[in-house]
Amino acid sequence: MNLYHKKQRWKIALLGIAILLVAASLWFSFSIVDKVQQREVDRIEQWADAVKRKSELVNLTNSAFDQLSQALQEMKSLDRNKVEMWSLAMEQINKPLDDYSFVLEVIKGNNSIPIIISDLDNQVVSSYNLAGLDSQIVKRIESDGLSGNQDSLFKKMKGDSLLHYMDFWQDDHPPIEIDLFYGEKQRVYYFDSTYFKTQKLLALEVSRDSLISSFTNELVANEYLVPVLFIDKASREVLATNMPSYDSTNTNELVKTLSASGDSIIVELGSTSSGVIYYEHSEEVTQMKYFPIIQFFIIGLFIFIAYIAFSTFRKAEQDQVWAGMAKETAHQLGTPISSLMAWNQLLEAKGVDASITDEINKDIDRLNTVTNRFSKIGSEAILEEGDIAETVKQVAEYLRPRISNKVAITCESEVSGLKIRYNKSLIEWAIENIVKNAVDAMESKGQLIIKVFQEEDELMIDIKDTGKGIPANKIKTVFQPGYSTKKRGWGLGLSLVKRIIEEFHKGKVYVLESEVDKGTTFRIHLPV
């Protein structure tokens, strides 16, 4: 297993650990949100149970009030009949009769119905069964702290009160006129026999309304309560809400939204009245639902920043390694090249065949070129204008006799005399590396086509071979350091090509197309 594959396995392992950590963090966050949400739901259910119990109290009060009101209505009808009988008895007692016993029994029988008798000018003549009213007048005198003769004050206030009650009673109880035997007429004003019970009933009604109002206010005034909307079930009228952004013109849409996102509670407020409470989760729980997503983005952002920082540091480290290796290589090549030059001069002095020494000189020049290339890796490349098509042609001519004669190299150019800024030595090196990889892929047998052409403001160099091709899953990794399909070598050739083209010349290099057992085409983009 080569260095590249070992690094890949380490990367996969580290990525797996990172994914597990992120997944564990998100799971923990979702778990916390679920627990908080469940606790809020439990509180809502407890609150709803309390609401139902209080609504039962309101319902019971309404029911008792309705039953009492119905009983009082029945008694009012009976009281009317009794007053009519009593009025008739009062007419008869002033007339000559053989037997007054029945009339007297009827008059005596009325000991509970409050009655005030007046003439037609509403001057009070007499009154009956007003003991409770008298006690109220006394309490009024005492509470107001009025001074003076208590009896005269009592009579004055009583007289005023009687007129007041006569006006008040006749609204629901029309007075009854009676004819006295000497032609005089009087009016009988009365109220229910349960007069004071009626007063208590009115107080009970006020208490009932206060209880319902208190129930509604407590429902929405609690600052710890979740957002609720309390509406009448039948009329769909909003009874109460604690939603700050409530819009009365948009009630139906709000009810639909709350119905879709939460449950509702039916509250019975009476035998014929009921309400519905719609609620939604609190703002805190709603915000917490998005916390894991925000956390995920924060983790992703942190990983991205860490990756950028790591890539920057790694690139800087790689640059240092590249520069160090290149300078050391150039330094190490210097001594044997000098020695070769000396030996070649010795061979020339001994009269060795000139063709042999000329070829040795060419290789020495080539070594000098390689040394020059390595020395430039660690420093900024100098770009000069030149004919790159001619440079590509020279590289092809140099390599033709130095590779297998079973590989046919063809160099085609659609541009002539086009000059661009480039570093001749480094471009030659990049093309040589791609060509040598192509020859290895063809196993020293096949066809190699180098094509130079221009598209808009870019110069293209295509290098196509008929080798064994690159698997689709390896195309993106061929330019990474350490990648190699050969048993020997460090797998730095194509990585060096990428560095020369993209960093030094601001161009692009990539695999244009590749098919297994049919060949591969590399494409180089250089700015014109």
Short mmCIF file of C-alpha atoms in Angstrom, two decimals:
data_model
loop_
_atom_site.label_atom_id
_atom_site.label_comp_id
_atom_site.label_asym_id
_atom_site.label_seq_id
_atom_site.Cartn_x
_atom_site.Cartn_y
_atom_site.Cartn_z
CA MET A 1 0.00 0.00 0.00
CA ASN A 2 1.50 3.33 -1.06
CA LEU A 3 1.60 6.60 0.86
CA TYR A 4 -1.46 8.01 -0.91
CA HIS A 5 -3.73 5.11 0.07
CA LYS A 6 -2.56 5.25 3.67
CA LYS A 7 -3.40 8.96 3.84
CA GLN A 8 -6.80 8.30 2.27
CA ARG A 9 -7.61 5.71 4.93
CA TRP A 10 -6.61 8.10 7.69
CA LYS A 11 -8.79 10.83 6.15
CA ILE A 12 -11.78 8.47 5.97
CA ALA A 13 -11.27 7.41 9.60
CA LEU A 14 -11.02 11.00 10.82
CA LEU A 15 -14.07 12.00 8.76
CA GLY A 16 -16.03 9.11 10.27
CA ILE A 17 -15.09 10.18 13.81
CA ALA A 18 -16.09 13.80 13.03
CA ILE A 19 -19.45 12.67 11.64
CA LEU A 20 -20.08 10.54 14.75
CA LEU A 21 -19.28 13.49 17.02
CA VAL A 22 -21.59 15.82 15.07
CA ALA A 23 -24.36 13.21 15.05
CA ALA A 24 -23.99 12.67 18.83
CA SER A 25 -24.11 16.44 19.45
CA LEU A 26 -27.22 16.88 17.30
CA TRP A 27 -28.92 13.86 18.91
CA PHE A 28 -28.24 15.31 22.36
CA SER A 29 -29.63 18.71 21.29
CA PHE A 30 -32.79 17.17 19.81
CA SER A 31 -33.20 15.10 22.97
CA ILE A 32 -33.06 18.22 25.17
CA VAL A 33 -35.58 20.03 22.93
CA ASP A 34 -37.96 17.04 23.09
CA LYS A 35 -37.73 16.91 26.87
CA VAL A 36 -38.39 20.65 27.26
CA GLN A 37 -41.28 20.44 24.82
CA GLN A 38 -42.76 17.44 26.66
CA ARG A 39 -42.51 19.26 29.98
CA GLU A 40 -44.33 22.24 28.49
CA VAL A 41 -47.00 19.91 27.12
CA ASP A 42 -47.35 18.40 30.61
CA ARG A 43 -47.79 21.88 32.09
CA ILE A 44 -50.38 22.70 29.41
CA GLU A 45 -52.28 19.52 30.24
CA GLN A 46 -52.20 20.33 33.97
CA TRP A 47 -53.32 23.88 33.25
CA ALA A 48 -56.07 22.57 30.95
CA ASP A 49 -57.26 20.23 33.70
CA ALA A 50 -57.43 23.20 36.08
CA VAL A 51 -59.33 25.17 33.44
CA LYS A 52 -61.83 22.35 33.07
CA ARG A 53 -62.37 22.13 36.84
CA LYS A 54 -62.89 25.87 37.08
CA SER A 55 -65.21 25.78 34.08
CA GLU A 56 -67.20 23.06 35.87
CA LEU A 57 -67.57 25.44 38.81
CA VAL A 58 -68.76 28.17 36.45
CA ASN A 59 -71.12 25.68 34.79
CA LEU A 60 -72.48 24.56 38.16
CA THR A 61 -73.06 28.18 39.19
CA ASN A 62 -74.85 28.85 35.90
CA SER A 63 -76.96 25.74 36.31
CA ALA A 64 -77.97 26.67 39.86
CA PHE A 65 -78.71 30.22 38.74
CA ASP A 66 -80.87 28.97 35.85
CA GLN A 67 -82.83 26.63 38.13
CA LEU A 68 -83.35 29.35 40.72
CA SER A 69 -84.44 31.82 38.05
CA GLN A 70 -86.95 29.30 36.70
CA ALA A 71 -88.35 28.68 40.20
CA LEU A 72 -88.66 32.42 40.79
CA GLN A 73 -90.54 32.86 37.53
CA GLU A 74 -93.06 30.26 38.65
CA MET A 75 -93.39 31.97 42.01
CA LYS A 76 -93.93 35.34 40.29
CA SER A 77 -96.97 33.91 38.53
CA LEU A 78 -98.35 32.57 41.81
CA ASP A 79 -97.66 35.93 43.51
CA ARG A 80 -99.70 37.75 40.83
CA ASN A 81 -102.66 35.48 41.47
CA LYS A 82 -102.33 36.02 45.22
CA VAL A 83 -102.19 39.82 44.85
CA GLU A 84 -105.22 39.80 42.58
CA MET A 85 -107.12 37.73 45.18
CA TRP A 86 -105.89 40.06 47.94
CA SER A 87 -106.97 43.15 45.95
CA LEU A 88 -110.39 41.63 45.37
CA ALA A 89 -110.66 40.89 49.08
CA MET A 90 -109.77 44.52 49.88
CA GLU A 91 -112.59 45.68 47.59
CA GLN A 92 -115.06 43.28 49.22
CA ILE A 93 -114.16 44.15 52.80
CA ASN A 94 -115.32 47.73 52.22
CA LYS A 95 -118.71 46.47 51.00
CA PRO A 96 -121.61 45.10 53.08
CA LEU A 97 -121.34 41.28 53.23
CA ASP A 98 -123.12 38.62 55.19
CA ASP A 99 -119.88 36.81 56.02
CA TYR A 100 -116.42 38.41 56.12
CA SER A 101 -114.57 35.34 57.28
CA PHE A 102 -113.28 34.26 53.83
CA VAL A 103 -112.27 37.80 52.91
CA LEU A 104 -110.41 38.21 56.16
CA GLU A 105 -108.65 34.89 55.66
CA VAL A 106 -107.42 36.03 52.22
CA ILE A 107 -106.18 39.37 53.60
CA LYS A 108 -104.49 37.72 56.58
CA GLY A 109 -102.99 35.07 54.31
CA ASN A 110 -100.75 37.62 52.61
CA ASN A 111 -97.82 37.86 54.97
CA SER A 112 -94.94 37.62 52.45
CA ILE A 113 -95.75 39.68 49.37
CA PRO A 114 -94.48 43.30 49.68
CA ILE A 115 -97.41 45.65 48.91
CA ILE A 116 -97.74 49.43 48.69
CA ILE A 117 -101.19 51.03 48.24
CA SER A 118 -101.51 54.53 46.84
CA ASP A 119 -104.24 56.75 45.49
CA LEU A 120 -104.43 57.71 41.84
CA ASP A 121 -102.04 60.61 42.54
CA ASN A 122 -99.42 58.15 43.79
CA GLN A 123 -99.74 59.31 47.36
CA VAL A 124 -98.92 56.36 49.60
CA VAL A 125 -101.92 55.21 51.60
CA SER A 126 -100.55 52.14 53.30
CA SER A 127 -97.96 49.37 52.95
CA TYR A 128 -97.56 45.75 53.98
CA ASN A 129 -94.71 43.29 54.50
CA LEU A 130 -91.91 45.88 54.13
CA ALA A 131 -89.97 44.93 57.27
CA GLY A 132 -86.87 44.14 55.27
CA LEU A 133 -87.10 47.53 53.51
CA ASP A 134 -87.38 49.30 56.88
CA SER A 135 -84.21 47.63 58.14
CA GLN A 136 -82.38 48.74 54.99
CA ILE A 137 -83.45 52.38 55.57
CA VAL A 138 -82.18 52.26 59.15
CA LYS A 139 -78.84 50.89 57.95
CA ARG A 140 -78.70 53.69 55.38
CA ILE A 141 -79.25 56.35 58.07
CA GLU A 142 -76.58 54.81 60.28
CA SER A 143 -74.02 54.38 57.48
CA ASP A 144 -74.48 57.96 56.22
CA GLY A 145 -74.22 59.36 59.77
CA LEU A 146 -77.26 61.60 59.29
CA SER A 147 -78.16 63.81 62.25
CA GLY A 148 -81.55 64.91 63.44
CA ASN A 149 -84.70 63.24 64.67
CA GLN A 150 -84.39 59.55 63.78
CA ASP A 151 -88.16 59.07 63.45
CA SER A 152 -88.60 62.02 61.05
CA LEU A 153 -85.58 60.94 59.03
CA PHE A 154 -86.94 57.42 58.89
CA LYS A 155 -90.37 58.59 57.71
CA LYS A 156 -88.87 60.93 55.12
CA MET A 157 -86.50 58.31 53.71
CA LYS A 158 -89.19 55.68 53.88
CA GLY A 159 -91.54 57.89 51.92
CA ASP A 160 -88.92 58.59 49.31
CA SER A 161 -88.02 54.90 49.17
CA LEU A 162 -91.64 53.85 48.73
CA LEU A 163 -92.05 56.14 45.72
CA HIS A 164 -88.78 54.82 44.35
CA TYR A 165 -89.88 51.21 44.78
CA MET A 166 -93.30 51.90 43.29
CA ASP A 167 -91.59 53.17 40.12
CA PHE A 168 -89.20 50.24 40.15
CA TRP A 169 -91.89 47.57 40.78
CA GLN A 170 -94.36 48.67 38.13
CA ASP A 171 -91.88 47.96 35.32
CA ASP A 172 -92.29 44.21 35.72
CA HIS A 173 -95.42 44.11 37.88
CA PRO A 174 -98.26 46.32 36.58
CA PRO A 175 -100.25 47.75 39.54
CA ILE A 176 -103.81 46.56 40.20
CA GLU A 177 -106.64 49.08 40.62
CA ILE A 178 -109.28 48.44 43.27
CA ASP A 179 -112.71 50.15 43.63
CA LEU A 180 -113.82 51.09 47.09
CA PHE A 181 -117.58 51.08 47.84
CA TYR A 182 -117.85 54.86 47.97
CA GLY A 183 -116.33 55.27 44.46
CA GLU A 184 -112.77 55.87 45.47
CA LYS A 185 -110.06 54.04 43.57
CA GLN A 186 -106.64 52.98 44.68
CA ARG A 187 -103.59 51.28 43.13
CA VAL A 188 -101.92 48.19 44.54
CA TYR A 189 -98.17 48.02 43.86
CA TYR A 190 -96.46 44.77 44.69
CA PHE A 191 -93.30 42.82 44.19
CA ASP A 192 -92.49 39.16 44.42
CA SER A 193 -92.83 37.42 47.73
CA THR A 194 -89.18 36.52 47.28
CA TYR A 195 -88.20 40.17 47.05
CA PHE A 196 -85.18 39.88 49.22
CA LYS A 197 -84.39 36.52 47.73
CA THR A 198 -84.50 38.28 44.37
CA GLN A 199 -82.02 40.81 45.65
CA LYS A 200 -79.77 37.92 46.63
CA LEU A 201 -80.35 36.41 43.20
CA LEU A 202 -79.16 39.64 41.61
CA ALA A 203 -76.08 39.53 43.81
CA LEU A 204 -75.60 35.91 42.78
CA GLU A 205 -75.84 36.95 39.11
CA VAL A 206 -73.20 39.61 39.70
CA SER A 207 -71.01 37.02 41.42
CA ARG A 208 -71.54 34.63 38.53
CA ASP A 209 -70.56 37.25 35.97
CA SER A 210 -67.57 38.15 38.12
CA LEU A 211 -66.57 34.48 38.27
CA ILE A 212 -66.77 34.13 34.49
CA SER A 213 -64.84 37.39 34.03
CA SER A 214 -62.25 36.23 36.56
CA PHE A 215 -61.98 32.91 34.77
CA THR A 216 -61.38 34.66 31.44
CA ASN A 217 -58.89 37.15 32.90
CA GLU A 218 -56.93 34.48 34.72
CA LEU A 219 -56.88 32.49 31.53
CA VAL A 220 -55.04 35.16 29.59
CA ALA A 221 -53.40 37.38 32.22
CA ASN A 222 -50.90 34.76 33.41
CA GLU A 223 -47.52 35.86 32.09
CA TYR A 224 -46.23 32.27 32.26
CA LEU A 225 -49.09 30.96 30.15
CA VAL A 226 -48.48 29.84 26.58
CA PRO A 227 -50.16 31.86 23.77
CA VAL A 228 -53.91 31.05 23.80
CA LEU A 229 -57.01 32.06 21.88
CA PHE A 230 -60.36 31.61 23.70
CA ILE A 231 -63.40 31.73 21.40
CA ASP A 232 -67.11 31.01 21.68
CA LYS A 233 -67.79 27.62 20.12
CA ALA A 234 -71.08 28.59 18.52
CA SER A 235 -70.58 32.17 17.39
CA ARG A 236 -66.77 31.87 16.92
CA GLU A 237 -66.48 35.21 18.74
CA VAL A 238 -63.13 35.79 20.45
CA LEU A 239 -63.73 35.88 24.21
CA ALA A 240 -60.11 36.45 25.24
CA THR A 241 -56.54 36.10 23.99
CA ASN A 242 -53.04 36.88 25.23
CA MET A 243 -51.44 36.97 21.79
CA PRO A 244 -49.74 40.38 21.41
CA SER A 245 -49.96 40.32 17.61
CA TYR A 246 -53.61 39.23 17.45
CA ASP A 247 -55.52 40.72 14.51
CA SER A 248 -59.32 40.64 14.91
CA THR A 249 -59.78 40.67 11.13
CA ASN A 250 -57.79 37.48 10.71
CA THR A 251 -59.38 35.24 13.35
CA ASN A 252 -60.34 32.39 10.99
CA GLU A 253 -56.82 32.07 9.59
CA LEU A 254 -55.36 32.17 13.10
CA VAL A 255 -57.75 29.42 14.25
CA LYS A 256 -56.73 27.27 11.26
CA THR A 257 -53.06 27.80 12.04
CA LEU A 258 -53.48 26.95 15.73
CA SER A 259 -55.66 23.95 14.90
CA ALA A 260 -52.94 22.60 12.62
CA SER A 261 -50.06 23.16 15.05
CA GLY A 262 -51.64 22.37 18.41
CA ASP A 263 -54.53 20.78 20.30
CA SER A 264 -57.66 22.49 21.57
CA ILE A 265 -59.62 22.35 24.82
CA ILE A 266 -63.44 22.44 25.00
CA VAL A 267 -64.67 24.47 28.00
CA GLU A 268 -68.36 24.22 29.01
CA LEU A 269 -69.53 27.54 30.51
CA GLY A 270 -73.21 26.73 30.83
CA SER A 271 -76.00 24.50 29.59
CA THR A 272 -76.12 26.42 26.34
CA SER A 273 -72.70 28.03 26.28
CA SER A 274 -69.24 26.59 25.64
CA GLY A 275 -65.88 27.82 24.44
CA VAL A 276 -62.78 26.47 22.73
CA ILE A 277 -59.23 27.24 23.82
CA TYR A 278 -56.61 27.02 21.09
CA TYR A 279 -52.97 27.21 22.14
CA GLU A 280 -49.48 26.99 20.72
CA HIS A 281 -46.11 26.28 22.26
CA SER A 282 -44.21 29.11 23.87
CA GLU A 283 -41.72 31.21 21.95
CA GLU A 284 -38.83 29.60 23.85
CA VAL A 285 -39.77 26.07 22.74
CA THR A 286 -40.33 27.27 19.17
CA GLN A 287 -36.87 28.84 19.18
CA MET A 288 -35.33 25.71 20.70
CA LYS A 289 -36.70 23.64 17.80
CA TYR A 290 -34.37 25.56 15.50
CA PHE A 291 -31.42 25.32 17.90
CA PRO A 292 -30.12 21.96 16.54
CA ILE A 293 -30.28 23.33 12.99
CA ILE A 294 -28.39 26.46 14.05
CA GLN A 295 -25.96 24.26 15.93
CA PHE A 296 -25.48 22.15 12.81
CA PHE A 297 -24.64 25.25 10.76
CA ILE A 298 -22.29 26.51 13.47
CA ILE A 299 -20.52 23.14 13.55
CA GLY A 300 -20.38 23.16 9.75
CA LEU A 301 -18.99 26.68 9.75
CA PHE A 302 -16.43 25.71 12.39
CA ILE A 303 -15.41 22.65 10.34
CA PHE A 304 -15.19 24.78 7.20
CA ILE A 305 -13.01 27.39 8.91
CA ALA A 306 -10.87 24.65 10.44
CA TYR A 307 -10.56 23.00 7.04
CA ILE A 308 -9.51 26.28 5.40
CA ALA A 309 -6.98 26.92 8.16
CA PHE A 310 -5.67 23.37 7.99
CA SER A 311 -5.48 23.50 4.19
CA THR A 312 -3.60 26.80 4.39
CA PHE A 313 -1.12 25.43 6.92
CA ARG A 314 -0.75 22.19 4.98
CA LYS A 315 -0.22 24.07 1.73
CA ALA A 316 2.40 26.26 3.40
CA GLU A 317 4.07 23.15 4.76
CA GLN A 318 3.92 21.50 1.33
CA ASP A 319 5.43 24.61 -0.22
CA GLN A 320 8.29 24.40 2.23
CA VAL A 321 8.75 20.69 1.50
CA TRP A 322 8.60 21.29 -2.26
CA ALA A 323 11.10 24.13 -2.05
CA GLY A 324 13.42 22.18 0.23
CA MET A 325 13.31 19.04 -1.91
CA ALA A 326 13.77 21.00 -5.11
CA LYS A 327 16.78 22.96 -3.85
CA GLU A 328 18.33 19.85 -2.35
CA THR A 329 17.81 17.96 -5.62
CA ALA A 330 19.38 20.79 -7.63
CA HIS A 331 22.28 20.87 -5.17
CA GLN A 332 22.78 17.09 -5.34
CA LEU A 333 22.70 17.09 -9.15
CA GLY A 334 25.37 19.80 -9.36
CA THR A 335 28.33 17.56 -8.44
CA PRO A 336 27.66 14.61 -10.81
CA ILE A 337 26.89 17.00 -13.68
CA SER A 338 30.24 18.73 -13.19
CA SER A 339 31.92 15.33 -13.12
CA LEU A 340 30.15 14.21 -16.30
CA MET A 341 31.24 17.38 -18.07
CA ALA A 342 34.83 16.69 -17.13
CA TRP A 343 34.69 13.07 -18.23
CA ASN A 344 33.13 14.08 -21.56
CA GLN A 345 35.91 16.59 -22.17
CA LEU A 346 38.41 13.81 -21.43
CA LEU A 347 36.70 11.57 -23.99
CA GLU A 348 36.81 14.35 -26.59
CA ALA A 349 40.55 14.83 -25.88
CA LYS A 350 41.16 11.09 -26.47
CA GLY A 351 39.49 11.31 -29.86
CA VAL A 352 36.31 9.33 -29.10
CA ASP A 353 33.66 9.39 -31.84
CA ALA A 354 32.15 12.90 -31.94
CA SER A 355 28.58 11.55 -32.24
CA ILE A 356 28.97 9.88 -28.84
CA THR A 357 30.32 12.92 -27.09
CA ASP A 358 27.67 15.13 -28.74
CA GLU A 359 24.89 12.94 -27.32
CA ILE A 360 26.55 13.01 -23.92
CA ASN A 361 26.68 16.81 -24.15
CA LYS A 362 22.94 16.85 -24.97
CA ASP A 363 22.19 14.77 -21.86
CA ILE A 364 24.43 16.99 -19.75
CA ASP A 365 22.52 20.02 -21.07
CA ARG A 366 19.32 18.18 -20.21
CA LEU A 367 20.54 17.58 -16.68
CA ASN A 368 21.43 21.24 -16.38
CA THR A 369 17.91 22.08 -17.53
CA VAL A 370 16.44 19.74 -14.91
CA THR A 371 18.64 21.27 -12.25
CA ASN A 372 17.49 24.72 -13.33
CA ARG A 373 13.87 23.58 -13.08
CA PHE A 374 14.27 22.32 -9.55
CA SER A 375 16.02 25.49 -8.49
CA LYS A 376 12.98 27.51 -9.69
CA ILE A 377 10.43 25.44 -7.71
CA GLY A 378 11.38 27.12 -4.48
CA SER A 379 11.18 30.65 -5.88
CA GLU A 380 8.81 32.76 -7.94
CA ALA A 381 8.80 31.74 -11.59
CA ILE A 382 9.71 34.41 -14.15
CA LEU A 383 7.27 34.51 -17.08
CA GLU A 384 8.51 35.72 -20.45
CA GLU A 385 6.78 36.09 -23.82
CA GLY A 386 7.44 33.30 -26.25
CA ASP A 387 6.00 30.93 -28.86
CA ILE A 388 4.54 28.14 -26.75
CA ALA A 389 3.58 26.08 -29.81
CA GLU A 390 7.26 25.94 -30.74
CA THR A 391 8.16 24.93 -27.17
CA VAL A 392 5.65 22.04 -27.26
CA LYS A 393 7.07 20.93 -30.60
CA GLN A 394 10.64 20.96 -29.21
CA VAL A 395 9.55 18.84 -26.21
CA ALA A 396 7.97 16.28 -28.58
CA GLU A 397 11.13 16.16 -30.73
CA TYR A 398 13.34 15.75 -27.67
CA LEU A 399 11.25 12.89 -26.25
CA ARG A 400 10.70 11.02 -29.53
CA PRO A 401 14.13 9.30 -29.61
CA ARG A 402 14.15 8.78 -25.85
CA ILE A 403 11.00 6.70 -25.53
CA SER A 404 9.98 3.39 -27.05
CA ASN A 405 9.97 3.33 -30.83
CA LYS A 406 6.61 1.55 -30.57
CA VAL A 407 4.99 4.80 -29.40
CA ALA A 408 4.04 7.13 -32.23
CA ILE A 409 4.15 10.79 -31.13
CA THR A 410 2.20 13.30 -33.22
CA CYS A 411 2.33 17.05 -32.52
CA GLU A 412 -0.38 19.23 -34.10
CA SER A 413 -0.72 23.01 -33.79
CA GLU A 414 -3.57 25.25 -34.99
CA VAL A 415 -1.78 28.41 -33.86
CA SER A 416 1.28 29.95 -35.45
CA GLY A 417 3.48 32.67 -33.97
CA LEU A 418 1.18 33.15 -30.96
CA LYS A 419 3.19 34.58 -28.08
CA ILE A 420 2.08 34.31 -24.47
CA ARG A 421 3.77 34.86 -21.11
CA TYR A 422 5.08 31.58 -19.71
CA ASN A 423 8.14 29.96 -18.20
CA LYS A 424 9.65 27.78 -20.88
CA SER A 425 11.59 25.49 -18.57
CA LEU A 426 8.59 24.74 -16.31
CA ILE A 427 6.12 24.24 -19.20
CA GLU A 428 8.55 21.77 -20.80
CA TRP A 429 8.75 19.93 -17.50
CA ALA A 430 4.95 19.76 -17.13
CA ILE A 431 4.42 18.40 -20.65
CA GLU A 432 7.25 15.87 -20.19
CA ASN A 433 5.64 14.55 -17.01
CA ILE A 434 2.24 14.09 -18.70
CA VAL A 435 3.86 12.43 -21.73
CA LYS A 436 5.94 10.06 -19.57
CA ASN A 437 2.80 9.07 -17.60
CA ALA A 438 0.99 8.47 -20.89
CA VAL A 439 3.84 6.26 -22.19
CA ASP A 440 3.74 4.26 -18.94
CA ALA A 441 -0.04 3.89 -19.25
CA MET A 442 0.39 2.55 -22.84
CA GLU A 443 3.10 0.17 -21.61
CA SER A 444 5.46 1.66 -24.23
CA LYS A 445 3.19 0.79 -27.15
CA GLY A 446 0.51 2.94 -28.75
CA GLN A 447 -0.17 6.40 -30.13
CA LEU A 448 0.32 9.80 -28.46
CA ILE A 449 -1.23 12.96 -29.92
CA ILE A 450 -0.31 16.46 -28.70
CA LYS A 451 -2.60 19.21 -30.01
CA VAL A 452 -2.21 22.98 -29.53
CA PHE A 453 -5.16 25.31 -30.30
CA GLN A 454 -6.83 28.49 -29.11
CA GLU A 455 -10.36 29.08 -27.77
CA GLU A 456 -11.28 32.72 -27.14
CA ASP A 457 -8.72 34.11 -24.66
CA GLU A 458 -7.19 30.76 -23.66
CA LEU A 459 -4.56 28.49 -25.19
CA MET A 460 -5.36 24.78 -25.03
CA ILE A 461 -2.92 21.89 -25.02
CA ASP A 462 -4.47 18.42 -25.32
CA ILE A 463 -2.32 15.33 -24.70
CA LYS A 464 -4.14 12.16 -25.74
CA ASP A 465 -2.89 8.59 -25.35
CA THR A 466 -4.23 5.14 -26.20
CA GLY A 467 -3.31 3.60 -22.85
CA LYS A 468 -5.30 1.67 -20.25
CA GLY A 469 -7.27 4.74 -19.06
CA ILE A 470 -8.17 5.95 -15.58
CA PRO A 471 -11.13 4.54 -13.59
CA ALA A 472 -13.89 7.12 -13.06
CA ASN A 473 -13.49 7.00 -9.27
CA LYS A 474 -9.77 7.88 -9.55
CA ILE A 475 -9.96 10.82 -11.96
CA LYS A 476 -10.26 13.42 -9.18
CA THR A 477 -7.28 12.00 -7.27
CA VAL A 478 -4.65 11.66 -10.03
CA PHE A 479 -3.22 15.11 -9.27
CA GLN A 480 -2.87 14.50 -5.54
CA PRO A 481 0.63 13.93 -4.12
CA GLY A 482 1.35 10.27 -3.49
CA TYR A 483 -1.06 8.91 -6.11
CA SER A 484 0.62 6.38 -8.37
CA THR A 485 -0.27 3.15 -10.17
CA LYS A 486 3.38 2.18 -10.55
CA LYS A 487 5.37 0.07 -8.12
CA ARG A 488 8.20 2.61 -8.15
CA GLY A 489 8.07 6.39 -7.81
CA TRP A 490 6.60 8.78 -5.29
CA GLY A 491 3.57 9.81 -7.30
CA LEU A 492 4.62 13.46 -7.56
CA GLY A 493 4.69 13.89 -11.37
CA LEU A 494 1.10 14.99 -11.99
CA SER A 495 1.03 16.89 -8.69
CA LEU A 496 4.01 18.86 -9.94
CA VAL A 497 2.20 19.48 -13.25
CA LYS A 498 -0.80 20.90 -11.39
CA ARG A 499 1.47 23.17 -9.35
CA ILE A 500 3.31 24.47 -12.44
CA ILE A 501 0.15 25.15 -14.46
CA GLU A 502 -2.20 26.48 -11.77
CA GLU A 503 0.11 28.25 -9.31
CA PHE A 504 2.89 29.53 -11.52
CA HIS A 505 0.88 30.18 -14.72
CA LYS A 506 -2.67 30.75 -13.29
CA GLY A 507 -4.09 28.18 -15.69
CA LYS A 508 -5.96 24.88 -15.33
CA VAL A 509 -5.11 21.25 -15.93
CA TYR A 510 -7.53 18.33 -15.71
CA VAL A 511 -8.55 15.02 -17.23
CA LEU A 512 -10.76 15.93 -20.19
CA GLU A 513 -11.90 12.37 -20.83
CA SER A 514 -10.81 8.87 -19.97
CA GLU A 515 -12.11 5.42 -20.82
CA VAL A 516 -10.71 2.20 -19.45
CA ASP A 517 -8.63 0.25 -22.03
CA LYS A 518 -9.12 3.00 -24.62
CA GLY A 519 -7.08 5.96 -23.39
CA THR A 520 -6.97 9.31 -21.60
CA THR A 521 -6.88 12.96 -22.65
CA PHE A 522 -5.31 15.62 -20.43
CA ARG A 523 -6.12 19.27 -21.15
CA ILE A 524 -4.06 22.33 -20.16
CA HIS A 525 -5.55 25.87 -20.16
CA LEU A 526 -3.16 28.80 -20.29
CA PRO A 527 -4.28 32.46 -20.35
CA VAL A 528 -3.37 34.33 -23.54
#
